[in-house]
XYZ file of C-alpha atoms in Angstrom:
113
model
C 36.548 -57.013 -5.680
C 34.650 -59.386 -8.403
C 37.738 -60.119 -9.703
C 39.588 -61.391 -6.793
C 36.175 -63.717 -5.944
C 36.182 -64.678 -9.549
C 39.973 -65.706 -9.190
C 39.424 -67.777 -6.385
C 36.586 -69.408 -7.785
C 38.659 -70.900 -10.541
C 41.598 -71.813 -8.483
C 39.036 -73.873 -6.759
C 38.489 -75.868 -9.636
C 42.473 -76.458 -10.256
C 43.973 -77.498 -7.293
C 47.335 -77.315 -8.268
C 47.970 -74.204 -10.155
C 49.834 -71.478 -8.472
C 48.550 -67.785 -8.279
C 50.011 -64.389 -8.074
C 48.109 -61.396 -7.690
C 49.850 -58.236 -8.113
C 47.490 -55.557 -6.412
C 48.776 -51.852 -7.594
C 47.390 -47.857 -7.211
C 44.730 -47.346 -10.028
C 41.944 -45.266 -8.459
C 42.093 -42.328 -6.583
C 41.387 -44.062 -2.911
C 44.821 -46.430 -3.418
C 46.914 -45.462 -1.347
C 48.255 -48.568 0.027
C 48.190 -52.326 -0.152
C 44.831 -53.731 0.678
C 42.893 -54.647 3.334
C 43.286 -57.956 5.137
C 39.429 -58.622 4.258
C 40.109 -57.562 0.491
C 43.071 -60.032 0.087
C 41.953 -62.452 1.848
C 39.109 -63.569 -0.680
C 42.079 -65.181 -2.535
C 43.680 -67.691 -0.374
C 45.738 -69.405 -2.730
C 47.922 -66.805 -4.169
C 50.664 -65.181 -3.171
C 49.865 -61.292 -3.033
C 52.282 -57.941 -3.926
C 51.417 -54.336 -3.785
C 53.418 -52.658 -6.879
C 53.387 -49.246 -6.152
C 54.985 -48.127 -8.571
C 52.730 -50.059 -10.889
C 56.458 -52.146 -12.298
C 54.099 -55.164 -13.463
C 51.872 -53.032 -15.868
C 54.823 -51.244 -17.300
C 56.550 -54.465 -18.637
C 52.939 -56.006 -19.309
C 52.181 -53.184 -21.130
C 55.626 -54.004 -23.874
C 54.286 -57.696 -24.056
C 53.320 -57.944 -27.672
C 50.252 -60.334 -26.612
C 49.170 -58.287 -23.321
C 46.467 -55.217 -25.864
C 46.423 -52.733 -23.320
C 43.237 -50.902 -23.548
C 44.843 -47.761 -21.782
C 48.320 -46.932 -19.705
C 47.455 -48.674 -16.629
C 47.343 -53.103 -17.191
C 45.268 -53.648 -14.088
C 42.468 -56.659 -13.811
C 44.104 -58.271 -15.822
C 44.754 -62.448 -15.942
C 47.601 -64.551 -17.261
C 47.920 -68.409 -17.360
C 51.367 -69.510 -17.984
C 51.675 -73.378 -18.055
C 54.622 -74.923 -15.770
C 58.252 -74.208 -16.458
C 57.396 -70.675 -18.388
C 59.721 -68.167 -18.389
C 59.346 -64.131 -18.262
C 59.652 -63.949 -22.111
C 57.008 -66.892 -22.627
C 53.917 -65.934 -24.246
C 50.816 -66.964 -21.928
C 48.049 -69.743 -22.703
C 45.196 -67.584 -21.874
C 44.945 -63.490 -20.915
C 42.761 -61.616 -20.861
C 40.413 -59.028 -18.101
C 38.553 -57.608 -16.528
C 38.699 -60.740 -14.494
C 34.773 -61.579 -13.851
C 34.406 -61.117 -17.918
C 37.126 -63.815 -18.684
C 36.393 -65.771 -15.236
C 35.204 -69.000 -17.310
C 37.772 -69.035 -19.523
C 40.367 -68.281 -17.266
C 38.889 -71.472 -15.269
C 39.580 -73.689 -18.529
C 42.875 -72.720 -18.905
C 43.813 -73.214 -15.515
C 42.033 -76.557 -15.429
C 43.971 -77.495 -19.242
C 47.914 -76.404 -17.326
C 47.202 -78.801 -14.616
C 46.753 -81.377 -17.248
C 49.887 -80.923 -19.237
């Protein structure tokens, strides 16, 4: 849940980037999308549930993404405006509260371009 506040603390400082957060079954206990209280910390972003965890599969062939295991979960990409699927990202990087600063400087550096 760190990384969800630590999200929403940088789209605070870059008020017109656009999120997605891809929420997906890692541990044991998800079963399901979840909970209102859980997603709502980031207000900003438009939210999925992959259950079938489709995100990390094709993250995981990204020559860029260094997945430390099978699963790419709290994980962050910045793309800048007008990237495509095939685009490399300006900044990557997880788990989410570790990169949180740097993920806040690349955010703020798309809105300027």
């Amino acid at each position: 849940m760190r990384g969800s506040s630590a999200l929403e603390e940088a789209l605070r400082d870059a008020p017109g980037a656009r999120a997605w957060v891809v929420w997906e079954p890692v541990l044991t206990t998800d079963f399901g999308p979840p909970t209102a209280s859980t997603s709502s910390r980031v207000t900003r972003a438009s939210q999925l549930w992959d259950a079938h965890r489709a995100l990390s599969d094709e993250l995981r062939k990204k020559p860029w993404s260094d997945p430390d295991g099978e699963i790419v979960w709290d994980f962050v990409a910045v793309f800048p405006p007008g990237a495509r699927w095939g685009d490399a990202p300006s900044f990557h990087g997880g788990p989410v509260v570790r990169v949180a600063e740097g993920l806040r400087r690349a955010l703020q550096e798309s809105g300027r371009r």
